[in-house]
């Protein structure tokens, strides 16, 4: 059976340990599609696996519907601040697939949702952070917990064969505060990465970042940066992609 306490603890640890995130988007011709953020914490599970085995934790392979979960917990959620309730409300369209197995050192999260228009979606990494606030560790903040809260905003757009991902700083003081709070975690986060993996309905004609690579059919773009660099400079992953006619 799914143990929420165990899942919440690992989500919080995922935000303060060496980790690799992949932001993945599938875009169809009509602008609809799917967005997800994949987290691979198998390296961290390798360090924790022995202790978790001793504690008797069982392997988990579950899919969570946040719409159902928020309905189930609506009474306790009603006691939260209006701001926190609004943030949790944004999780309703999402589902999360979790695979955690101490014996095989596997730990993976995939938070995802469908969309009819890219304008419906915003910062998927912030959604992952908000998901970690649902458990008993919600009162504790990780060094990255405020970074995408109000300091930055991310917009996605797809129109006339042009795709854009744009992050902008809306509160420079909060961004500096968040960066300062990460100082003690830099050693743990130094090997972490944040990768974009975007699938388009047509071949890519050009991309605004020279380091981007592409699949054999030219329809999938890959772009990876150092996680700490992205946290300190959100516009590092700003990108514009032009598709062939």
mmCIF file of C-alpha atoms in Angstrom:
data_model
loop_
_atom_site.group_PDB
_atom_site.id
_atom_site.type_symbol
_atom_site.label_atom_id
_atom_site.label_comp_id
_atom_site.label_asym_id
_atom_site.label_seq_id
_atom_site.Cartn_x
_atom_site.Cartn_y
_atom_site.Cartn_z
ATOM 1 C CA UNK A 1 0.000 0.000 0.000
ATOM 2 C CA UNK A 2 1.192 3.515 -0.789
ATOM 3 C CA UNK A 3 2.833 5.191 2.202
ATOM 4 C CA UNK A 4 2.393 8.925 1.925
ATOM 5 C CA UNK A 5 4.809 9.728 4.733
ATOM 6 C CA UNK A 6 7.624 7.831 3.009
ATOM 7 C CA UNK A 7 6.914 9.473 -0.347
ATOM 8 C CA UNK A 8 6.823 12.980 1.119
ATOM 9 C CA UNK A 9 10.113 12.476 2.918
ATOM 10 C CA UNK A 10 11.852 11.339 -0.254
ATOM 11 C CA UNK A 11 10.430 14.228 -2.258
ATOM 12 C CA UNK A 12 11.908 16.684 0.225
ATOM 13 C CA UNK A 13 15.246 14.853 0.126
ATOM 14 C CA UNK A 14 15.122 14.992 -3.664
ATOM 15 C CA UNK A 15 15.243 18.778 -3.489
ATOM 16 C CA UNK A 16 18.396 18.899 -1.347
ATOM 17 C CA UNK A 17 20.437 16.068 -2.849
ATOM 18 C CA UNK A 18 22.303 15.357 -6.063
ATOM 19 C CA UNK A 19 19.549 14.823 -8.594
ATOM 20 C CA UNK A 20 18.700 14.916 -12.273
ATOM 21 C CA UNK A 21 15.520 16.493 -13.593
ATOM 22 C CA UNK A 22 14.129 16.208 -17.108
ATOM 23 C CA UNK A 23 11.433 18.626 -18.243
ATOM 24 C CA UNK A 24 9.650 16.901 -21.132
ATOM 25 C CA UNK A 25 6.977 18.341 -23.418
ATOM 26 C CA UNK A 26 5.066 16.730 -26.281
ATOM 27 C CA UNK A 27 3.484 19.333 -28.593
ATOM 28 C CA UNK A 28 0.911 18.409 -31.254
ATOM 29 C CA UNK A 29 0.024 20.367 -34.403
ATOM 30 C CA UNK A 30 -3.000 21.967 -32.713
ATOM 31 C CA UNK A 31 -0.942 23.150 -29.725
ATOM 32 C CA UNK A 32 -2.233 20.544 -27.293
ATOM 33 C CA UNK A 33 0.019 17.979 -25.679
ATOM 34 C CA UNK A 34 1.571 16.707 -22.457
ATOM 35 C CA UNK A 35 4.146 18.055 -20.014
ATOM 36 C CA UNK A 36 6.048 16.171 -17.334
ATOM 37 C CA UNK A 37 9.000 16.482 -15.029
ATOM 38 C CA UNK A 38 10.974 13.311 -14.487
ATOM 39 C CA UNK A 39 13.197 12.953 -11.448
ATOM 40 C CA UNK A 40 15.809 10.205 -11.188
ATOM 41 C CA UNK A 41 17.088 9.812 -7.649
ATOM 42 C CA UNK A 42 18.487 6.301 -8.000
ATOM 43 C CA UNK A 43 21.925 7.480 -6.872
ATOM 44 C CA UNK A 44 20.391 8.842 -3.690
ATOM 45 C CA UNK A 45 18.414 5.623 -3.189
ATOM 46 C CA UNK A 46 21.673 3.723 -3.503
ATOM 47 C CA UNK A 47 22.968 5.610 -0.466
ATOM 48 C CA UNK A 48 19.736 5.171 1.501
ATOM 49 C CA UNK A 49 18.688 1.717 0.361
ATOM 50 C CA UNK A 50 20.340 -0.278 3.158
ATOM 51 C CA UNK A 51 18.758 1.854 5.869
ATOM 52 C CA UNK A 52 15.354 1.702 4.209
ATOM 53 C CA UNK A 53 15.595 -2.073 3.982
ATOM 54 C CA UNK A 54 16.326 -2.187 7.716
ATOM 55 C CA UNK A 55 13.252 -0.052 8.395
ATOM 56 C CA UNK A 56 11.057 -2.505 6.508
ATOM 57 C CA UNK A 57 9.949 -0.109 3.785
ATOM 58 C CA UNK A 58 8.419 -1.969 0.853
ATOM 59 C CA UNK A 59 8.881 -1.283 -2.835
ATOM 60 C CA UNK A 60 6.394 1.200 -4.306
ATOM 61 C CA UNK A 61 5.073 1.428 -7.856
ATOM 62 C CA UNK A 62 2.057 3.738 -7.716
ATOM 63 C CA UNK A 63 0.185 6.374 -9.676
ATOM 64 C CA UNK A 64 -1.297 9.258 -7.685
ATOM 65 C CA UNK A 65 -4.167 11.389 -8.968
ATOM 66 C CA UNK A 66 -3.872 14.774 -7.275
ATOM 67 C CA UNK A 67 -7.494 15.576 -8.045
ATOM 68 C CA UNK A 68 -8.584 12.550 -5.999
ATOM 69 C CA UNK A 69 -5.995 13.188 -3.310
ATOM 70 C CA UNK A 70 -6.962 16.844 -2.829
ATOM 71 C CA UNK A 71 -10.621 15.876 -2.609
ATOM 72 C CA UNK A 72 -9.796 13.255 0.011
ATOM 73 C CA UNK A 73 -7.764 15.753 2.068
ATOM 74 C CA UNK A 74 -10.015 18.772 1.506
ATOM 75 C CA UNK A 75 -10.831 19.243 5.204
ATOM 76 C CA UNK A 76 -7.200 19.493 6.284
ATOM 77 C CA UNK A 77 -6.318 21.591 3.224
ATOM 78 C CA UNK A 78 -9.061 24.041 4.222
ATOM 79 C CA UNK A 79 -7.010 24.899 7.332
ATOM 80 C CA UNK A 80 -4.081 26.153 5.224
ATOM 81 C CA UNK A 81 -3.542 29.739 4.148
ATOM 82 C CA UNK A 82 -5.361 30.976 1.052
ATOM 83 C CA UNK A 83 -2.023 31.168 -0.798
ATOM 84 C CA UNK A 84 -1.116 27.558 0.010
ATOM 85 C CA UNK A 85 -4.595 26.373 -0.932
ATOM 86 C CA UNK A 86 -4.309 28.154 -4.281
ATOM 87 C CA UNK A 87 -0.914 26.528 -4.942
ATOM 88 C CA UNK A 88 -2.261 23.076 -4.148
ATOM 89 C CA UNK A 89 -5.317 23.717 -6.340
ATOM 90 C CA UNK A 90 -2.933 24.081 -9.303
ATOM 91 C CA UNK A 91 -1.899 20.446 -8.801
ATOM 92 C CA UNK A 92 -5.379 19.130 -9.650
ATOM 93 C CA UNK A 93 -4.641 18.340 -13.335
ATOM 94 C CA UNK A 94 -1.503 16.388 -12.426
ATOM 95 C CA UNK A 95 -0.788 12.745 -11.814
ATOM 96 C CA UNK A 96 2.445 11.286 -10.466
ATOM 97 C CA UNK A 97 3.994 7.896 -11.176
ATOM 98 C CA UNK A 98 6.379 6.821 -8.431
ATOM 99 C CA UNK A 99 8.771 3.903 -8.496
ATOM 100 C CA UNK A 100 10.861 3.318 -5.368
ATOM 101 C CA UNK A 101 12.644 0.075 -4.602
ATOM 102 C CA UNK A 102 15.364 -0.069 -1.913
ATOM 103 C CA UNK A 103 16.469 -3.519 -3.086
ATOM 104 C CA UNK A 104 17.225 -2.413 -6.653
ATOM 105 C CA UNK A 105 18.269 1.140 -5.661
ATOM 106 C CA UNK A 106 15.599 2.597 -7.956
ATOM 107 C CA UNK A 107 13.823 5.859 -7.228
ATOM 108 C CA UNK A 108 11.975 7.722 -9.948
ATOM 109 C CA UNK A 109 9.158 10.270 -9.971
ATOM 110 C CA UNK A 110 7.224 11.385 -13.037
ATOM 111 C CA UNK A 111 4.811 14.298 -12.496
ATOM 112 C CA UNK A 112 2.695 14.908 -15.599
ATOM 113 C CA UNK A 113 -0.482 16.379 -17.084
ATOM 114 C CA UNK A 114 -2.177 16.880 -20.439
ATOM 115 C CA UNK A 115 -2.970 20.343 -21.793
ATOM 116 C CA UNK A 116 -5.148 21.763 -24.568
ATOM 117 C CA UNK A 117 -2.979 24.856 -24.946
ATOM 118 C CA UNK A 118 0.516 25.690 -23.695
ATOM 119 C CA UNK A 119 -0.923 28.821 -22.095
ATOM 120 C CA UNK A 120 -2.546 26.514 -19.518
ATOM 121 C CA UNK A 121 0.762 25.432 -18.044
ATOM 122 C CA UNK A 122 3.468 27.173 -16.066
ATOM 123 C CA UNK A 123 6.549 26.147 -14.114
ATOM 124 C CA UNK A 124 6.529 22.336 -13.913
ATOM 125 C CA UNK A 125 9.454 22.359 -11.457
ATOM 126 C CA UNK A 126 7.431 24.530 -9.086
ATOM 127 C CA UNK A 127 4.607 21.994 -9.354
ATOM 128 C CA UNK A 128 7.081 19.315 -8.266
ATOM 129 C CA UNK A 129 8.100 21.471 -5.309
ATOM 130 C CA UNK A 130 4.469 22.072 -4.355
ATOM 131 C CA UNK A 131 3.815 18.335 -4.477
ATOM 132 C CA UNK A 132 6.487 17.890 -1.813
ATOM 133 C CA UNK A 133 4.593 20.274 0.483
ATOM 134 C CA UNK A 134 1.649 17.928 0.903
ATOM 135 C CA UNK A 135 3.178 15.698 3.552
ATOM 136 C CA UNK A 136 4.446 15.936 7.118
ATOM 137 C CA UNK A 137 7.575 17.738 5.913
ATOM 138 C CA UNK A 138 5.512 20.625 4.568
ATOM 139 C CA UNK A 139 6.625 22.986 7.330
ATOM 140 C CA UNK A 140 10.265 22.432 6.460
ATOM 141 C CA UNK A 141 11.712 24.214 3.468
ATOM 142 C CA UNK A 142 14.472 22.949 1.275
ATOM 143 C CA UNK A 143 17.149 25.343 -0.010
ATOM 144 C CA UNK A 144 15.295 25.506 -3.325
ATOM 145 C CA UNK A 145 11.766 25.635 -1.922
ATOM 146 C CA UNK A 146 11.178 29.353 -2.553
ATOM 147 C CA UNK A 147 13.188 29.740 -5.725
ATOM 148 C CA UNK A 148 10.387 29.390 -8.221
ATOM 149 C CA UNK A 149 7.616 30.382 -5.819
ATOM 150 C CA UNK A 150 7.392 34.116 -6.544
ATOM 151 C CA UNK A 151 10.898 35.056 -7.594
ATOM 152 C CA UNK A 152 10.479 33.849 -11.174
ATOM 153 C CA UNK A 153 7.744 33.072 -13.654
ATOM 154 C CA UNK A 154 7.918 30.733 -16.652
ATOM 155 C CA UNK A 155 5.746 31.001 -19.748
ATOM 156 C CA UNK A 156 5.398 28.611 -22.686
ATOM 157 C CA UNK A 157 4.012 29.537 -26.098
ATOM 158 C CA UNK A 158 3.501 27.753 -29.408
ATOM 159 C CA UNK A 159 2.269 29.663 -32.443
ATOM 160 C CA UNK A 160 2.958 29.654 -36.158
ATOM 161 C CA UNK A 161 5.674 26.973 -35.963
ATOM 162 C CA UNK A 162 7.447 28.886 -33.184
ATOM 163 C CA UNK A 163 7.904 27.506 -29.657
ATOM 164 C CA UNK A 164 9.143 29.604 -26.739
ATOM 165 C CA UNK A 165 10.091 28.885 -23.141
ATOM 166 C CA UNK A 166 10.629 32.130 -21.221
ATOM 167 C CA UNK A 167 11.639 32.533 -17.578
ATOM 168 C CA UNK A 168 11.796 35.984 -16.055
ATOM 169 C CA UNK A 169 12.675 37.280 -12.608
ATOM 170 C CA UNK A 170 9.740 39.053 -10.960
ATOM 171 C CA UNK A 171 11.302 39.520 -7.503
ATOM 172 C CA UNK A 172 15.084 39.949 -7.557
ATOM 173 C CA UNK A 173 15.308 40.290 -3.757
ATOM 174 C CA UNK A 174 13.546 36.953 -3.234
ATOM 175 C CA UNK A 175 15.753 35.351 -5.871
ATOM 176 C CA UNK A 176 18.884 36.547 -4.056
ATOM 177 C CA UNK A 177 17.500 35.297 -0.751
ATOM 178 C CA UNK A 178 16.806 31.892 -2.277
ATOM 179 C CA UNK A 179 20.267 31.685 -3.846
ATOM 180 C CA UNK A 180 21.865 32.588 -0.500
ATOM 181 C CA UNK A 181 19.875 29.841 1.226
ATOM 182 C CA UNK A 182 21.305 27.290 -1.211
ATOM 183 C CA UNK A 183 24.909 27.959 -0.171
ATOM 184 C CA UNK A 184 25.032 25.055 2.271
ATOM 185 C CA UNK A 185 23.661 22.602 -0.296
ATOM 186 C CA UNK A 186 25.986 23.411 -3.201
ATOM 187 C CA UNK A 187 28.221 20.432 -2.469
ATOM 188 C CA UNK A 188 25.246 18.061 -2.742
ATOM 189 C CA UNK A 189 23.804 19.745 -5.821
ATOM 190 C CA UNK A 190 27.070 20.172 -7.729
ATOM 191 C CA UNK A 191 26.533 17.063 -9.868
ATOM 192 C CA UNK A 192 22.873 17.717 -10.592
ATOM 193 C CA UNK A 193 21.451 18.554 -13.997
ATOM 194 C CA UNK A 194 18.251 19.981 -15.482
ATOM 195 C CA UNK A 195 17.443 18.774 -18.987
ATOM 196 C CA UNK A 196 14.884 19.866 -21.557
ATOM 197 C CA UNK A 197 13.444 17.202 -23.847
ATOM 198 C CA UNK A 198 10.921 18.654 -26.279
ATOM 199 C CA UNK A 199 9.031 16.663 -28.919
ATOM 200 C CA UNK A 200 7.566 18.624 -31.833
ATOM 201 C CA UNK A 201 5.166 17.668 -34.659
ATOM 202 C CA UNK A 202 7.677 18.831 -37.298
ATOM 203 C CA UNK A 203 11.443 18.936 -37.774
ATOM 204 C CA UNK A 204 13.289 21.707 -35.960
ATOM 205 C CA UNK A 205 14.614 24.343 -38.338
ATOM 206 C CA UNK A 206 16.582 26.327 -35.764
ATOM 207 C CA UNK A 207 17.028 26.793 -32.014
ATOM 208 C CA UNK A 208 18.273 29.805 -30.080
ATOM 209 C CA UNK A 209 20.791 27.754 -28.062
ATOM 210 C CA UNK A 210 23.812 26.383 -29.909
ATOM 211 C CA UNK A 211 24.366 23.540 -27.423
ATOM 212 C CA UNK A 212 20.996 21.926 -28.173
ATOM 213 C CA UNK A 213 21.080 18.494 -29.816
ATOM 214 C CA UNK A 214 18.406 16.671 -31.812
ATOM 215 C CA UNK A 215 17.005 13.217 -32.493
ATOM 216 C CA UNK A 216 17.672 11.449 -35.794
ATOM 217 C CA UNK A 217 14.339 12.598 -37.236
ATOM 218 C CA UNK A 218 14.990 16.195 -36.132
ATOM 219 C CA UNK A 219 11.710 16.440 -34.202
ATOM 220 C CA UNK A 220 13.037 16.108 -30.648
ATOM 221 C CA UNK A 221 15.282 18.706 -29.001
ATOM 222 C CA UNK A 222 17.604 18.024 -26.055
ATOM 223 C CA UNK A 223 19.269 20.704 -23.963
ATOM 224 C CA UNK A 224 20.977 20.188 -20.590
ATOM 225 C CA UNK A 225 22.432 22.619 -18.062
ATOM 226 C CA UNK A 226 23.966 22.442 -14.615
ATOM 227 C CA UNK A 227 21.183 22.471 -12.010
ATOM 228 C CA UNK A 228 22.849 25.085 -9.806
ATOM 229 C CA UNK A 229 23.404 27.378 -12.783
ATOM 230 C CA UNK A 230 19.725 27.138 -13.639
ATOM 231 C CA UNK A 231 18.664 27.851 -10.051
ATOM 232 C CA UNK A 232 20.864 30.951 -9.936
ATOM 233 C CA UNK A 233 20.056 32.130 -13.486
ATOM 234 C CA UNK A 234 16.528 31.001 -14.456
ATOM 235 C CA UNK A 235 16.872 32.478 -17.938
ATOM 236 C CA UNK A 236 19.618 29.920 -18.674
ATOM 237 C CA UNK A 237 16.882 27.675 -20.097
ATOM 238 C CA UNK A 238 15.119 30.353 -22.102
ATOM 239 C CA UNK A 239 14.792 28.941 -25.608
ATOM 240 C CA UNK A 240 13.086 29.700 -28.892
ATOM 241 C CA UNK A 241 12.577 26.944 -31.448
ATOM 242 C CA UNK A 242 11.482 27.447 -35.050
ATOM 243 C CA UNK A 243 9.962 24.461 -36.864
ATOM 244 C CA UNK A 244 10.013 23.764 -40.582
ATOM 245 C CA UNK A 245 6.959 24.734 -42.567
#
